[in-house]
């Protein structure tokens, strides 16, 4: 009989103490501080985006509260030439890879110019349909292998996506062809209002990779060191031709699913409060302070810098002129069919002879 196991990885305890020897990269204070700064920026940016939505200046928005370590940790392990296929809650990964704050706001403000972002041109845009980016990722990884390019595709989705056939089909295809692909499932315990226990009968999400022919592991998704380490190893193995890997980032969504959700209707405030003790930013800050890598003055300066950066981005977003109506037809076809071309001309005020 074949035997399998799912291992769990963590390094920093919720109080910032060390549970096991840290990976090599964690001896670099500059990198740890950069990871911390990125998570803080993401949290403060999310807070501002929610305020914009509440005042009618932004559309529905998905915050990363409590799970900032997942997207930041994963993206920090990628090379620029690797390909990111994010879900709608992975702003931290996009920001790490060079996307501007105002570009994210443009997208959530309903302006597709936000997808013409400053990050790597080969990265995919936000994927709102749950799990549909997984087959795209398998196709990307297959192309990378076919072209013999030393790059890796990284596909991120939530725990709810693992209930979708798209994800299973992509995993099966990746396993059969040993594709350079890393799947990252953010298990934040809730798929909107549906708890994990009603999503799956499996003890872990990571074990789902076994049926597809490759390994999976659980990682403490509130430990950015663990997330970076797991991603670094998985991406390196995929780059070396060892095939796909599945990372289950076990964390907790401290906020609502989106700004159109009210999580208090399906979970208790006591449950949420208990998970605040595990959140990633305080955890890393405690470690940095204990190692004399971070001070109160550093924290105050970071808060001021983030505030200035975010406010400047909001100003650029709010002062961006709206798109002309006829541009809705752009980027749909290589050659716009005449039926649509005529509508475009009409909206542009052009009249056929």
Short mmCIF file of C-alpha atoms in Angstrom, two decimals:
data_model
loop_
_atom_site.label_atom_id
_atom_site.label_comp_id
_atom_site.label_asym_id
_atom_site.label_seq_id
_atom_site.Cartn_x
_atom_site.Cartn_y
_atom_site.Cartn_z
CA UNK A 1 0.00 0.00 0.00
CA UNK A 2 1.20 3.48 -0.80
CA UNK A 3 1.57 5.74 2.22
CA UNK A 4 1.33 9.53 2.30
CA UNK A 5 1.72 12.29 4.81
CA UNK A 6 1.00 15.98 5.01
CA UNK A 7 3.51 18.03 6.95
CA UNK A 8 2.87 21.36 8.63
CA UNK A 9 5.42 24.17 8.60
CA UNK A 10 5.81 27.09 10.98
CA UNK A 11 8.68 29.10 12.46
CA UNK A 12 7.30 32.04 14.44
CA UNK A 13 4.84 31.46 17.26
CA UNK A 14 1.96 33.94 17.73
CA UNK A 15 3.97 35.78 20.40
CA UNK A 16 6.94 36.21 18.06
CA UNK A 17 9.11 33.53 19.65
CA UNK A 18 10.86 30.91 17.51
CA UNK A 19 9.36 27.42 17.28
CA UNK A 20 12.19 25.92 15.20
CA UNK A 21 15.46 27.03 13.57
CA UNK A 22 14.79 29.77 11.03
CA UNK A 23 15.58 29.35 7.30
CA UNK A 24 18.69 31.04 5.92
CA UNK A 25 16.92 34.08 4.46
CA UNK A 26 15.49 34.95 7.88
CA UNK A 27 18.98 35.89 9.09
CA UNK A 28 18.79 38.96 6.82
CA UNK A 29 17.32 41.84 8.86
CA UNK A 30 16.80 43.93 5.73
CA UNK A 31 14.55 41.29 4.15
CA UNK A 32 12.54 40.70 7.32
CA UNK A 33 11.94 44.42 7.70
CA UNK A 34 10.90 44.63 4.05
CA UNK A 35 8.38 41.83 4.59
CA UNK A 36 7.05 43.64 7.65
CA UNK A 37 6.79 46.99 5.89
CA UNK A 38 4.89 45.38 3.00
CA UNK A 39 2.33 43.79 5.30
CA UNK A 40 1.78 47.05 7.17
CA UNK A 41 1.34 48.97 3.92
CA UNK A 42 -1.21 46.40 2.74
CA UNK A 43 -3.23 46.63 5.96
CA UNK A 44 -3.31 50.43 5.96
CA UNK A 45 -4.15 50.50 2.26
CA UNK A 46 -7.03 48.07 2.83
CA UNK A 47 -8.33 50.33 5.59
CA UNK A 48 -8.31 53.32 3.27
CA UNK A 49 -9.94 51.36 0.44
CA UNK A 50 -12.81 50.37 2.74
CA UNK A 51 -13.27 54.02 3.70
CA UNK A 52 -13.43 54.94 0.01
CA UNK A 53 -16.03 52.24 -0.61
CA UNK A 54 -18.14 53.34 2.34
CA UNK A 55 -18.22 56.89 0.96
CA UNK A 56 -19.18 55.82 -2.55
CA UNK A 57 -15.81 56.39 -4.18
CA UNK A 58 -14.87 52.73 -4.75
CA UNK A 59 -16.72 49.58 -5.69
CA UNK A 60 -16.91 46.34 -3.72
CA UNK A 61 -13.53 45.59 -2.17
CA UNK A 62 -11.96 42.49 -0.59
CA UNK A 63 -9.64 43.11 2.36
CA UNK A 64 -6.72 40.91 3.42
CA UNK A 65 -7.08 41.56 7.15
CA UNK A 66 -5.37 38.73 9.03
CA UNK A 67 -3.88 37.05 5.99
CA UNK A 68 -1.33 39.60 4.78
CA UNK A 69 1.51 37.10 5.30
CA UNK A 70 0.20 34.80 2.57
CA UNK A 71 0.39 37.09 -0.45
CA UNK A 72 3.50 38.95 0.73
CA UNK A 73 5.34 35.76 1.66
CA UNK A 74 4.53 34.02 -1.62
CA UNK A 75 5.39 36.96 -3.88
CA UNK A 76 8.67 37.62 -2.08
CA UNK A 77 9.91 34.17 -3.12
CA UNK A 78 9.15 34.65 -6.81
CA UNK A 79 11.46 35.90 -9.53
CA UNK A 80 10.30 38.69 -11.80
CA UNK A 81 10.08 36.30 -14.77
CA UNK A 82 7.80 33.91 -12.90
CA UNK A 83 4.08 34.27 -13.57
CA UNK A 84 1.54 35.21 -10.90
CA UNK A 85 -2.11 34.23 -11.27
CA UNK A 86 -3.84 35.88 -8.31
CA UNK A 87 -7.30 35.80 -6.84
CA UNK A 88 -9.18 38.97 -5.94
CA UNK A 89 -7.68 39.07 -2.41
CA UNK A 90 -3.98 39.02 -3.29
CA UNK A 91 -3.17 42.72 -3.36
CA UNK A 92 -0.08 42.10 -1.27
CA UNK A 93 1.43 39.95 -4.00
CA UNK A 94 0.65 42.53 -6.69
CA UNK A 95 2.15 45.37 -4.66
CA UNK A 96 5.33 43.37 -4.00
CA UNK A 97 5.64 42.78 -7.75
CA UNK A 98 5.40 46.46 -8.61
CA UNK A 99 1.70 47.21 -9.11
CA UNK A 100 0.83 50.74 -7.98
CA UNK A 101 -1.72 51.48 -5.29
CA UNK A 102 -3.76 53.70 -7.58
CA UNK A 103 -3.91 50.93 -10.21
CA UNK A 104 -5.54 48.62 -7.68
CA UNK A 105 -8.01 51.38 -6.80
CA UNK A 106 -8.79 51.94 -10.47
CA UNK A 107 -9.68 48.29 -10.92
CA UNK A 108 -11.97 48.20 -7.88
CA UNK A 109 -13.43 51.50 -9.02
CA UNK A 110 -14.64 49.76 -12.18
CA UNK A 111 -11.92 51.05 -14.48
CA UNK A 112 -10.16 48.35 -16.53
CA UNK A 113 -7.14 50.60 -16.91
CA UNK A 114 -6.23 49.28 -13.49
CA UNK A 115 -5.34 45.98 -15.17
CA UNK A 116 -2.76 47.73 -17.34
CA UNK A 117 -0.61 47.67 -14.26
CA UNK A 118 3.04 48.45 -13.60
CA UNK A 119 3.89 44.91 -12.49
CA UNK A 120 5.37 42.25 -14.80
CA UNK A 121 3.44 42.33 -18.07
CA UNK A 122 3.12 38.53 -18.07
CA UNK A 123 1.34 38.43 -14.70
CA UNK A 124 -2.40 37.82 -14.87
CA UNK A 125 -4.97 40.35 -13.63
CA UNK A 126 -7.27 39.87 -10.65
CA UNK A 127 -9.44 36.78 -11.02
CA UNK A 128 -12.88 37.30 -9.50
CA UNK A 129 -14.63 34.09 -10.71
CA UNK A 130 -13.69 31.56 -8.04
CA UNK A 131 -11.09 29.01 -9.13
CA UNK A 132 -11.14 29.86 -12.83
CA UNK A 133 -7.50 31.00 -12.73
CA UNK A 134 -6.34 27.44 -11.98
CA UNK A 135 -6.82 26.10 -15.55
CA UNK A 136 -5.17 29.29 -16.83
CA UNK A 137 -2.22 28.55 -14.55
CA UNK A 138 -1.95 25.01 -15.87
CA UNK A 139 -1.91 26.38 -19.41
CA UNK A 140 0.77 28.92 -18.52
CA UNK A 141 2.92 26.28 -16.86
CA UNK A 142 2.48 23.92 -19.80
CA UNK A 143 3.65 26.67 -22.16
CA UNK A 144 6.67 27.37 -19.95
CA UNK A 145 7.63 23.71 -20.02
CA UNK A 146 7.01 23.39 -23.75
CA UNK A 147 9.25 26.39 -24.43
CA UNK A 148 11.86 25.10 -21.96
CA UNK A 149 11.75 28.43 -20.11
CA UNK A 150 13.12 28.31 -16.52
CA UNK A 151 10.11 30.05 -15.03
CA UNK A 152 7.33 28.98 -12.67
CA UNK A 153 3.60 29.77 -12.53
CA UNK A 154 2.14 30.54 -9.10
CA UNK A 155 -1.62 30.22 -8.76
CA UNK A 156 -3.37 31.64 -5.69
CA UNK A 157 -6.96 30.98 -4.60
CA UNK A 158 -9.09 30.58 -1.49
CA UNK A 159 -10.27 27.45 0.30
CA UNK A 160 -13.66 27.72 -1.40
CA UNK A 161 -12.00 27.30 -4.79
CA UNK A 162 -10.93 23.78 -3.85
CA UNK A 163 -14.60 22.80 -4.16
CA UNK A 164 -14.57 23.79 -7.83
CA UNK A 165 -13.92 21.39 -10.68
CA UNK A 166 -11.65 23.96 -12.32
CA UNK A 167 -9.09 23.47 -9.55
CA UNK A 168 -9.19 19.68 -9.59
CA UNK A 169 -8.82 19.53 -13.36
CA UNK A 170 -5.89 21.94 -13.27
CA UNK A 171 -4.19 19.95 -10.52
CA UNK A 172 -4.67 16.68 -12.37
CA UNK A 173 -3.25 18.15 -15.58
CA UNK A 174 -0.31 19.63 -13.68
CA UNK A 175 0.44 16.32 -12.01
CA UNK A 176 0.27 14.30 -15.23
CA UNK A 177 2.64 16.63 -17.07
CA UNK A 178 4.88 17.52 -14.09
CA UNK A 179 4.35 21.20 -14.72
CA UNK A 180 6.34 24.03 -13.12
CA UNK A 181 3.36 25.19 -11.10
CA UNK A 182 2.78 26.02 -7.44
CA UNK A 183 -0.80 26.07 -6.17
CA UNK A 184 -1.45 28.21 -3.09
CA UNK A 185 -4.76 27.75 -1.29
CA UNK A 186 -5.44 30.38 1.36
CA UNK A 187 -7.44 28.48 3.95
CA UNK A 188 -8.94 31.39 5.90
CA UNK A 189 -11.64 29.08 7.31
CA UNK A 190 -14.55 30.74 5.50
CA UNK A 191 -15.75 30.70 1.88
CA UNK A 192 -17.94 33.78 2.30
CA UNK A 193 -20.42 32.43 4.89
CA UNK A 194 -19.63 28.73 4.44
CA UNK A 195 -17.21 27.27 7.03
CA UNK A 196 -14.46 24.88 5.99
CA UNK A 197 -16.21 21.89 7.57
CA UNK A 198 -19.03 22.30 5.03
CA UNK A 199 -16.55 22.72 2.15
CA UNK A 200 -14.76 19.39 2.50
CA UNK A 201 -14.61 16.16 4.45
CA UNK A 202 -10.82 16.10 4.12
CA UNK A 203 -8.74 16.66 7.21
CA UNK A 204 -6.55 19.05 5.21
CA UNK A 205 -6.72 20.81 1.86
CA UNK A 206 -3.08 19.95 1.22
CA UNK A 207 -3.86 16.24 0.93
CA UNK A 208 -5.92 16.92 -2.19
CA UNK A 209 -2.65 17.20 -4.09
CA UNK A 210 -1.86 13.55 -3.40
CA UNK A 211 -4.64 12.32 -5.70
CA UNK A 212 -3.19 14.53 -8.46
CA UNK A 213 0.22 12.91 -8.10
CA UNK A 214 2.26 15.50 -6.26
CA UNK A 215 2.93 16.69 -2.73
CA UNK A 216 1.09 19.17 -0.56
CA UNK A 217 1.88 20.76 2.76
CA UNK A 218 0.18 22.87 5.38
CA UNK A 219 1.85 26.13 6.31
CA UNK A 220 1.05 28.57 9.08
CA UNK A 221 -0.41 31.31 6.91
CA UNK A 222 -0.03 33.88 9.69
CA UNK A 223 3.76 33.32 9.73
CA UNK A 224 5.34 35.24 6.85
CA UNK A 225 8.67 33.46 7.40
CA UNK A 226 6.97 30.09 6.94
CA UNK A 227 5.11 31.30 3.87
CA UNK A 228 8.29 32.64 2.26
CA UNK A 229 10.21 29.44 3.09
CA UNK A 230 7.51 27.13 1.71
CA UNK A 231 7.18 29.16 -1.48
CA UNK A 232 10.93 29.39 -1.95
CA UNK A 233 11.34 25.61 -1.76
CA UNK A 234 8.30 24.81 -3.91
CA UNK A 235 9.25 27.31 -6.62
CA UNK A 236 12.86 26.11 -6.71
CA UNK A 237 11.73 22.49 -7.07
CA UNK A 238 9.29 23.38 -9.85
CA UNK A 239 12.00 25.35 -11.63
CA UNK A 240 14.27 22.30 -11.45
CA UNK A 241 11.72 20.13 -13.25
CA UNK A 242 10.39 18.33 -10.18
CA UNK A 243 6.79 19.21 -10.95
CA UNK A 244 3.99 20.99 -9.08
CA UNK A 245 3.43 21.51 -5.37
CA UNK A 246 0.43 22.51 -3.25
CA UNK A 247 0.67 24.92 -0.32
CA UNK A 248 -2.26 25.20 2.08
CA UNK A 249 -1.83 28.47 3.96
CA UNK A 250 -3.80 28.01 7.17
CA UNK A 251 -4.87 31.42 8.41
CA UNK A 252 -8.01 33.32 9.38
CA UNK A 253 -10.03 36.04 7.69
CA UNK A 254 -10.42 38.67 10.41
CA UNK A 255 -12.60 40.94 8.29
CA UNK A 256 -15.72 40.55 6.20
CA UNK A 257 -15.51 38.58 2.97
CA UNK A 258 -15.89 41.85 1.05
CA UNK A 259 -17.36 45.25 1.77
CA UNK A 260 -20.75 43.86 0.71
CA UNK A 261 -20.64 41.18 3.44
CA UNK A 262 -21.52 41.22 7.15
CA UNK A 263 -19.58 38.38 8.78
CA UNK A 264 -21.31 38.90 12.15
CA UNK A 265 -24.37 37.24 10.63
CA UNK A 266 -22.64 33.85 10.43
CA UNK A 267 -19.80 33.84 12.98
CA UNK A 268 -19.38 35.16 16.49
CA UNK A 269 -17.33 38.14 17.56
CA UNK A 270 -15.71 35.89 20.18
CA UNK A 271 -14.40 33.56 17.47
CA UNK A 272 -12.87 36.45 15.54
CA UNK A 273 -11.36 38.00 18.66
CA UNK A 274 -9.63 34.73 19.54
CA UNK A 275 -7.89 34.68 16.15
CA UNK A 276 -6.59 38.23 16.55
CA UNK A 277 -3.94 36.70 18.85
CA UNK A 278 -2.47 34.89 15.82
CA UNK A 279 -2.38 37.73 13.29
CA UNK A 280 0.80 38.06 11.19
CA UNK A 281 1.85 41.69 11.62
CA UNK A 282 2.01 41.75 15.42
CA UNK A 283 3.75 38.38 15.29
CA UNK A 284 6.61 39.54 13.08
CA UNK A 285 6.82 42.89 14.87
CA UNK A 286 7.29 41.08 18.20
CA UNK A 287 10.11 39.05 16.72
CA UNK A 288 11.81 42.08 15.16
CA UNK A 289 11.57 44.08 18.39
CA UNK A 290 12.94 41.15 20.38
CA UNK A 291 15.91 40.90 18.00
CA UNK A 292 16.60 44.66 18.21
CA UNK A 293 15.70 45.06 14.51
CA UNK A 294 12.74 47.40 15.04
CA UNK A 295 11.90 50.28 17.34
CA UNK A 296 8.96 52.48 18.26
CA UNK A 297 10.52 55.27 16.20
CA UNK A 298 10.73 52.93 13.20
CA UNK A 299 7.05 52.10 13.64
CA UNK A 300 6.02 55.74 13.77
CA UNK A 301 8.09 56.57 10.71
CA UNK A 302 6.61 53.63 8.78
CA UNK A 303 3.07 54.72 9.64
CA UNK A 304 3.79 58.24 8.40
CA UNK A 305 5.38 56.98 5.19
CA UNK A 306 2.48 54.63 4.46
CA UNK A 307 -0.06 57.36 5.13
CA UNK A 308 1.70 59.75 2.76
CA UNK A 309 2.06 57.10 0.07
CA UNK A 310 -1.56 55.97 0.31
CA UNK A 311 -3.02 59.48 0.34
CA UNK A 312 -0.97 60.41 -2.73
CA UNK A 313 -2.21 57.29 -4.54
CA UNK A 314 -5.82 58.05 -3.60
CA UNK A 315 -5.45 61.56 -4.97
CA UNK A 316 -4.11 60.20 -8.27
CA UNK A 317 -6.99 57.72 -8.41
CA UNK A 318 -9.68 60.28 -7.68
CA UNK A 319 -8.32 62.78 -10.21
CA UNK A 320 -7.99 60.25 -13.04
CA UNK A 321 -10.40 61.35 -15.80
CA UNK A 322 -13.11 58.76 -16.50
CA UNK A 323 -12.81 56.56 -19.54
CA UNK A 324 -14.76 57.49 -22.64
CA UNK A 325 -17.79 55.24 -23.13
CA UNK A 326 -16.57 53.85 -26.47
CA UNK A 327 -13.46 52.36 -24.86
CA UNK A 328 -15.63 49.57 -23.44
CA UNK A 329 -15.10 47.85 -26.78
CA UNK A 330 -11.32 48.00 -26.58
CA UNK A 331 -9.29 44.88 -25.74
CA UNK A 332 -12.15 42.53 -26.60
CA UNK A 333 -11.11 41.36 -30.07
CA UNK A 334 -7.99 41.56 -32.22
CA UNK A 335 -10.33 42.74 -34.98
CA UNK A 336 -13.57 44.21 -33.67
CA UNK A 337 -16.60 42.71 -35.47
CA UNK A 338 -18.51 45.26 -37.52
CA UNK A 339 -21.63 45.01 -35.34
CA UNK A 340 -19.58 46.22 -32.36
CA UNK A 341 -17.46 48.58 -34.42
CA UNK A 342 -20.61 50.42 -35.49
CA UNK A 343 -21.70 50.78 -31.86
CA UNK A 344 -18.27 52.04 -30.94
CA UNK A 345 -18.39 54.69 -33.67
CA UNK A 346 -21.83 55.75 -32.51
CA UNK A 347 -20.68 56.20 -28.91
CA UNK A 348 -17.66 58.13 -30.13
CA UNK A 349 -19.92 60.52 -31.99
CA UNK A 350 -18.75 59.31 -35.37
CA UNK A 351 -21.37 58.95 -38.08
CA UNK A 352 -21.21 56.49 -40.94
CA UNK A 353 -21.42 58.03 -44.37
#
